[in-house]
mmCIF file of C-alpha atoms in Angstrom:
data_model
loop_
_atom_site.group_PDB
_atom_site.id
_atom_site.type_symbol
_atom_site.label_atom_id
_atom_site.label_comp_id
_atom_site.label_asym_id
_atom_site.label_seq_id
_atom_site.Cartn_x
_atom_site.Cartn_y
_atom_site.Cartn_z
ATOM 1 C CA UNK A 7 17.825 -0.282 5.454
ATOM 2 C CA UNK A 8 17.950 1.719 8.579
ATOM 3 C CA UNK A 9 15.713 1.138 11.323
ATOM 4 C CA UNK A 10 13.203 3.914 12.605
ATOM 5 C CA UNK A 11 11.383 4.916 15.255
ATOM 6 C CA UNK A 12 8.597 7.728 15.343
ATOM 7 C CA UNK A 13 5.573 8.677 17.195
ATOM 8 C CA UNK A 14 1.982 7.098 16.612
ATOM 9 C CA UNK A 15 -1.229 7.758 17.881
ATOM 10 C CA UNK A 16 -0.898 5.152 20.331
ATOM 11 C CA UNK A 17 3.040 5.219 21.247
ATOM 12 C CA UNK A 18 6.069 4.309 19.803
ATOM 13 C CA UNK A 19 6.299 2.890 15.842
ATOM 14 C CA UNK A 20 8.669 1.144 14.214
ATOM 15 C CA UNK A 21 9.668 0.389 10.642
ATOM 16 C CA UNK A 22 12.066 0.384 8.042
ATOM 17 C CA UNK A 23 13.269 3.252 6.178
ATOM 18 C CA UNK A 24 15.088 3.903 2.929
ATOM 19 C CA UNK A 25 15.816 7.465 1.781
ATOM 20 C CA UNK A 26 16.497 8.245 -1.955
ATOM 21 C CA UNK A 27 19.599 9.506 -3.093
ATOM 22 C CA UNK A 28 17.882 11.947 -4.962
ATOM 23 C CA UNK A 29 16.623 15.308 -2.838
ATOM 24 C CA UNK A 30 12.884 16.002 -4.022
ATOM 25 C CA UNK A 31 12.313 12.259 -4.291
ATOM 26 C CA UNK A 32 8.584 11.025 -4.032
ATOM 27 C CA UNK A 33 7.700 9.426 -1.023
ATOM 28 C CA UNK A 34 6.000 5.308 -0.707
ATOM 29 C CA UNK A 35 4.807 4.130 2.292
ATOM 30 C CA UNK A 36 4.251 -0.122 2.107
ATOM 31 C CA UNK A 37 1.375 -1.463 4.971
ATOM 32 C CA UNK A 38 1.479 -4.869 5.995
ATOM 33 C CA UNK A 39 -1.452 -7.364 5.965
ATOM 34 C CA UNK A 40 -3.582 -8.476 8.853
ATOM 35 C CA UNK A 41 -1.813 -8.230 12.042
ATOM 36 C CA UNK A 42 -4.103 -10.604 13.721
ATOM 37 C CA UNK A 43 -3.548 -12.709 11.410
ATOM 38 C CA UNK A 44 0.276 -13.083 11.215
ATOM 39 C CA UNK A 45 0.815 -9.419 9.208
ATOM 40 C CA UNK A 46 3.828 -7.347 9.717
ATOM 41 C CA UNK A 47 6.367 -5.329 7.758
ATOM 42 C CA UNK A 48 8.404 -8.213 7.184
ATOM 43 C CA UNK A 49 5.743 -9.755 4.962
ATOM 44 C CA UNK A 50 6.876 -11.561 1.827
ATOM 45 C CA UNK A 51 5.059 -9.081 -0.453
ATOM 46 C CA UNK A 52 5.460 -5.876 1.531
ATOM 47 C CA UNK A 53 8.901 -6.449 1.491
ATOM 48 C CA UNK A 54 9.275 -6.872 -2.715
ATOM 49 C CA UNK A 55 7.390 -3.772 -2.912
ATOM 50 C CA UNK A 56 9.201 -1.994 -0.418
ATOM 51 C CA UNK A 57 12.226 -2.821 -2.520
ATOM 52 C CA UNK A 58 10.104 -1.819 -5.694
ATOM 53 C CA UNK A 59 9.860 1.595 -4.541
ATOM 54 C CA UNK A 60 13.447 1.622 -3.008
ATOM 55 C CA UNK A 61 15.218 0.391 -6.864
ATOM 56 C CA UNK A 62 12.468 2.843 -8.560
ATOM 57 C CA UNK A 63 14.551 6.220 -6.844
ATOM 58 C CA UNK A 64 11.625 6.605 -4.197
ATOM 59 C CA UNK A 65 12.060 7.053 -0.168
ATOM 60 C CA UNK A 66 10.629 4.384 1.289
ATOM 61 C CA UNK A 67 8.958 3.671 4.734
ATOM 62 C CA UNK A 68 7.533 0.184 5.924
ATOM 63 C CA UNK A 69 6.498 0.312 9.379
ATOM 64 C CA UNK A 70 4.146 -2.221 11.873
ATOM 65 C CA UNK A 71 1.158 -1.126 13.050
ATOM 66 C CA UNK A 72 0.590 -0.996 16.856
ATOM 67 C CA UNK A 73 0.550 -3.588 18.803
ATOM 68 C CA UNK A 74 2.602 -5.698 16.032
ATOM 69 C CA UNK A 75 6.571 -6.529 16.706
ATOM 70 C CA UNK A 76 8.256 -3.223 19.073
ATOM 71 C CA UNK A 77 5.280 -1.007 17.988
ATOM 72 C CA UNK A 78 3.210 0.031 20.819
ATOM 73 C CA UNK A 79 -0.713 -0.240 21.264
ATOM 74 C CA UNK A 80 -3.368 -2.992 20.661
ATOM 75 C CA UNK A 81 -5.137 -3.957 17.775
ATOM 76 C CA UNK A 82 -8.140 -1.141 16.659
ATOM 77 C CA UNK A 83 -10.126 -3.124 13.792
ATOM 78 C CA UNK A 84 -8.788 -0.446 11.251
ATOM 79 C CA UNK A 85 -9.673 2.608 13.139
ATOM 80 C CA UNK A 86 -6.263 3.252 14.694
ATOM 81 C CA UNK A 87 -3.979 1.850 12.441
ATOM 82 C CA UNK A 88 -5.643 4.061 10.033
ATOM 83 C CA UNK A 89 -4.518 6.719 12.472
ATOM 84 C CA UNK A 90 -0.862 4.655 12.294
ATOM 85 C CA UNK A 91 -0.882 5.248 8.409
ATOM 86 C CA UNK A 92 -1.284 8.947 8.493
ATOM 87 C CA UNK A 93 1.617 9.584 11.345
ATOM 88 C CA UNK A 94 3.680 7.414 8.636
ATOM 89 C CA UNK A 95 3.328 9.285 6.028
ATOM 90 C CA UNK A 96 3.282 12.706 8.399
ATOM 91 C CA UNK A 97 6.983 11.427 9.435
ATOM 92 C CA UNK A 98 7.682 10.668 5.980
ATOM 93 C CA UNK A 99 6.949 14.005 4.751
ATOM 94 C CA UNK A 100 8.687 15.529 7.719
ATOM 95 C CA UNK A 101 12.269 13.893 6.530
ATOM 96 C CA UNK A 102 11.169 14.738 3.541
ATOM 97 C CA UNK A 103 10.129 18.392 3.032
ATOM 98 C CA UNK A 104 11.002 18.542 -0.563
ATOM 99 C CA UNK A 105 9.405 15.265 -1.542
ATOM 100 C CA UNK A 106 7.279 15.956 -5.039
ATOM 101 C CA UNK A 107 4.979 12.963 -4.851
ATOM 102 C CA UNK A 108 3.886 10.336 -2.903
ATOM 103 C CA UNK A 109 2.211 6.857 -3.456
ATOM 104 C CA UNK A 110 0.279 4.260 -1.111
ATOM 105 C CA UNK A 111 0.973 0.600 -1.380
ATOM 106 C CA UNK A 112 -0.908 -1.950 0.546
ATOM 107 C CA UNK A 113 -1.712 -6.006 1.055
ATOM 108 C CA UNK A 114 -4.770 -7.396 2.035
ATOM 109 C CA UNK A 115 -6.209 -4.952 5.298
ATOM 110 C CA UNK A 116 -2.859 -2.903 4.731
ATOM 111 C CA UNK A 117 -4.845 -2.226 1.121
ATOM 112 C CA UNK A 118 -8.036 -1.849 3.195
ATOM 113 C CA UNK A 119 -6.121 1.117 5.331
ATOM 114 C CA UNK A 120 -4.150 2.367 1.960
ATOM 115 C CA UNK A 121 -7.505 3.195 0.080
ATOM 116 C CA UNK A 122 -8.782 5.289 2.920
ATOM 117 C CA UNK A 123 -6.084 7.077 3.606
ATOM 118 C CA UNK A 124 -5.485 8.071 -0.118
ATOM 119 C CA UNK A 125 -9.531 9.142 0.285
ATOM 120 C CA UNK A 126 -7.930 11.633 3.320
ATOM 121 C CA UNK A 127 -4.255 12.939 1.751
ATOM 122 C CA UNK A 128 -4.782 15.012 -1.574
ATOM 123 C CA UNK A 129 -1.008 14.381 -2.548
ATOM 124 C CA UNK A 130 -0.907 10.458 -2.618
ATOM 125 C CA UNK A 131 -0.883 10.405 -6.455
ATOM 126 C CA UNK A 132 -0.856 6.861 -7.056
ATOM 127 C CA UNK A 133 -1.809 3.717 -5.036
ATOM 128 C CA UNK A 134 -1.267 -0.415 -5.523
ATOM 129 C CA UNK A 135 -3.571 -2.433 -3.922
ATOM 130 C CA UNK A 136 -3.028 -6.278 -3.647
ATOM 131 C CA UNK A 137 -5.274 -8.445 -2.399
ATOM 132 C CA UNK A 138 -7.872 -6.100 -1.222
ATOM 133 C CA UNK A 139 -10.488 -8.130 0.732
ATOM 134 C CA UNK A 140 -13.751 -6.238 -0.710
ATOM 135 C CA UNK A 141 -16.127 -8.536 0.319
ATOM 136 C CA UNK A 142 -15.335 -8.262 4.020
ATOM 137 C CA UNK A 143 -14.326 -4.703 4.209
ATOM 138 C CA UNK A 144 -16.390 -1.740 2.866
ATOM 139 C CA UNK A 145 -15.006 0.320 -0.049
ATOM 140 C CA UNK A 146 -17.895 2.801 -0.884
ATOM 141 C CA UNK A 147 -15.742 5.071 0.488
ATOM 142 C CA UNK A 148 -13.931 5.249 -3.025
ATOM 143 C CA UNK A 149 -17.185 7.188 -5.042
ATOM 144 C CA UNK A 150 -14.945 9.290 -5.920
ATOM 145 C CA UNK A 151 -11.608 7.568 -5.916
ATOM 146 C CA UNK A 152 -8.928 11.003 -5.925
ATOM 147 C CA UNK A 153 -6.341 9.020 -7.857
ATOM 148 C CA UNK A 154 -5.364 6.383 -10.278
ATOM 149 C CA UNK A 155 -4.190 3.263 -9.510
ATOM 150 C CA UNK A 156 -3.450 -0.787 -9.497
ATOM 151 C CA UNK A 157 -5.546 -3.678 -7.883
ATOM 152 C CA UNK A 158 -4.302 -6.876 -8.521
ATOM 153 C CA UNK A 159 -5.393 -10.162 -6.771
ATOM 154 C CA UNK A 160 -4.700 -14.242 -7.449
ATOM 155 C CA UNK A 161 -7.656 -16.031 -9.595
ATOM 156 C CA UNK A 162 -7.760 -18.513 -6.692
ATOM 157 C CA UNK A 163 -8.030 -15.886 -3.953
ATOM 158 C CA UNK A 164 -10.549 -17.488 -1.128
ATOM 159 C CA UNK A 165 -10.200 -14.787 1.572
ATOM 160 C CA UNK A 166 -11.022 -11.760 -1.293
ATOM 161 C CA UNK A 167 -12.537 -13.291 -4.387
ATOM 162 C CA UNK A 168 -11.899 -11.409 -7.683
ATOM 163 C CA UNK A 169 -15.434 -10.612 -8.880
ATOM 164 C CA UNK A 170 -16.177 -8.670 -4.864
ATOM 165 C CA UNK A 171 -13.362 -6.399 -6.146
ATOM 166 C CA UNK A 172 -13.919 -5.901 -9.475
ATOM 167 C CA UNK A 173 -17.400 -4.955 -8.550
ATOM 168 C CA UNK A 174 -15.818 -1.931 -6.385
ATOM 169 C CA UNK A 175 -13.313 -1.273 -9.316
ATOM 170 C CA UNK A 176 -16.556 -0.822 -12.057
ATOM 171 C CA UNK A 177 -18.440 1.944 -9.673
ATOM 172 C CA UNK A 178 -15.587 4.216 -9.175
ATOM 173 C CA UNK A 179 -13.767 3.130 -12.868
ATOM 174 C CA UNK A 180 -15.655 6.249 -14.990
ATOM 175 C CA UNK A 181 -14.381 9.011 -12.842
ATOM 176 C CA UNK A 182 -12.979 11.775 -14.465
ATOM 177 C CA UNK A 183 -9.184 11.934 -15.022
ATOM 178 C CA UNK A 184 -9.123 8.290 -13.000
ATOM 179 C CA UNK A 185 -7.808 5.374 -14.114
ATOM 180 C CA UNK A 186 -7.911 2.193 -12.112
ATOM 181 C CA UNK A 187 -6.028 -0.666 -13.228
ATOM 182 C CA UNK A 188 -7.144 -4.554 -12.534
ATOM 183 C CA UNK A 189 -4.721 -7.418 -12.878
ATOM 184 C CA UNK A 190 -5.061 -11.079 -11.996
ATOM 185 C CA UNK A 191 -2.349 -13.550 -11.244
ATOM 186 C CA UNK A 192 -3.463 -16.632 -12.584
ATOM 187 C CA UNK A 193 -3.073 -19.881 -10.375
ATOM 188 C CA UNK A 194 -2.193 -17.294 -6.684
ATOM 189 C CA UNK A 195 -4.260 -17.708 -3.908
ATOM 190 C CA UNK A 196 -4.447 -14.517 -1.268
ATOM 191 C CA UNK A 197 -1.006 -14.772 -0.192
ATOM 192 C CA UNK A 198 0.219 -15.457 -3.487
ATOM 193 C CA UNK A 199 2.188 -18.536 -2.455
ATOM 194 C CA UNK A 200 4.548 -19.560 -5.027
ATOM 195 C CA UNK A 201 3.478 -16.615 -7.397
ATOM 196 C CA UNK A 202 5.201 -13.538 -5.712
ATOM 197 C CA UNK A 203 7.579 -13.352 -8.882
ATOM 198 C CA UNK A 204 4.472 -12.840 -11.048
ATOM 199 C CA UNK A 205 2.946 -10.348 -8.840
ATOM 200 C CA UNK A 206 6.054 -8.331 -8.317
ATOM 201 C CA UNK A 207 6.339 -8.430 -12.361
ATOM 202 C CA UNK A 208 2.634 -6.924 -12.871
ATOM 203 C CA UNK A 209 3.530 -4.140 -10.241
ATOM 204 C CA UNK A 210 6.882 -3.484 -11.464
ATOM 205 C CA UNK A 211 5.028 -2.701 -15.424
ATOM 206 C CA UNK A 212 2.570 -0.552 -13.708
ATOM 207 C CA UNK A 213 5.140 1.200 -11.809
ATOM 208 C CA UNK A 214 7.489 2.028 -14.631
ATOM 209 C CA UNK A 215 4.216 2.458 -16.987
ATOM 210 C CA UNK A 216 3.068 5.202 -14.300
ATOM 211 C CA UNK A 217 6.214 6.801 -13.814
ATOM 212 C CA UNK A 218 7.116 6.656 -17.153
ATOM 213 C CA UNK A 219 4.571 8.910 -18.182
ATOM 214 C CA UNK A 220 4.811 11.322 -15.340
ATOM 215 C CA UNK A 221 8.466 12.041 -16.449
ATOM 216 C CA UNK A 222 7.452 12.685 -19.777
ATOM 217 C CA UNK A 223 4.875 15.025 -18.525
ATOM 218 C CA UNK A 224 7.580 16.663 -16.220
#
């Protein structure tokens, strides 16, 4: 799990990276929750589904966005770390010229970010949001949402109740050739304390469900 560096709007980034062994793998990039809030890369979840990507034959980039751990820059209520995201993936597609696919995985604001930059790159194919806080952060942005996907939160969220995001997941559900997926961890509260194994189970089906198909397509 090598340690990168690479060039952000607002200075130096760092993250983790973890190439495929396979050339013409698709790409993942993982973004971490809040960062005033305690998020970074090394977040319990972000780090599963870094490692869900990684065992799944994907190249894999985790990074913090500025002004969180050695990255440089301050805080930018979305705006810039939105900005963060893109150069990400722009330095992910750079290593990887040959790369097929790519996919968008996100927790709590990192979900926030995820969904608008999937709005902004036409070849994020798939996207996994968890604990997407739609009642504080506006999602109309998704009418139409490009590509199918998962949303899962905890039945006991607080922060993000789950009827504020099924309400987003109903407007944008009918879209043509879009499928958006909902699933609920029963008893997990926003961070999913003492129910990461269950959430790491519902994105590992979707995963292999998703991927499944697309090599039988292939």
């Amino acid at each position: 799990m090598p340690e990168v560096v690479f060039t952000g709007p607002a200075g130096r980034l760092e993250g983790r990276y973890q190439p495929a062994k396979q050339r013409g793998a698709p790409i993942a990039i993982v973004l971490h929750p809040h960062p005033q809030f305690g998020g970074t890369m090394n977040n319990q979840i972000v780090y599963n589904l870094y490692y869900d990507f990684v065992n799944r034959g994907f190249s894999v980039l985790r990074f913090n966005f500025r002004g969180v751990g050695r990255s440089q820059g301050a805080f930018d209520h979305g705006q810039g770390e939105l900005s963060d995201a893109a150069a990400a993936l722009d330095w992910a597609q750079a290593v990887n010229p040959d790369a097929r696919a790519c996919w968008i995985a996100g927790v709590s604001f990192g979900a926030w970010i995820g969904m608008q930059l999937l709005m902004r790159r036409p070849e994020i194919e798939g996207f996994i949001s968890i604990a997407a806080m739609a009642n504080r952060y506006d999602f109309s942005f998704l009418a139409p949402c490009p590509s199918s996907g998962l949303f899962v939160h905890g039945s006991e969220d607080r922060v993000a109740p789950v009827k504020d995001v099924v309400s987003v997941i109903e407007k944008v559900k009918t879209q043509k050739g879009v499928k958006l997926e909902h699933a609920v961890v029963e008893g997990a509260n926003h961070f999913f304390d003492g129910r990461v194994e269950e959430l790491m189970t519902s994105v590992g089906a979707y995963l292999d469900m998703r991927l499944g198909a697309t090599e039988e397509v292939a």
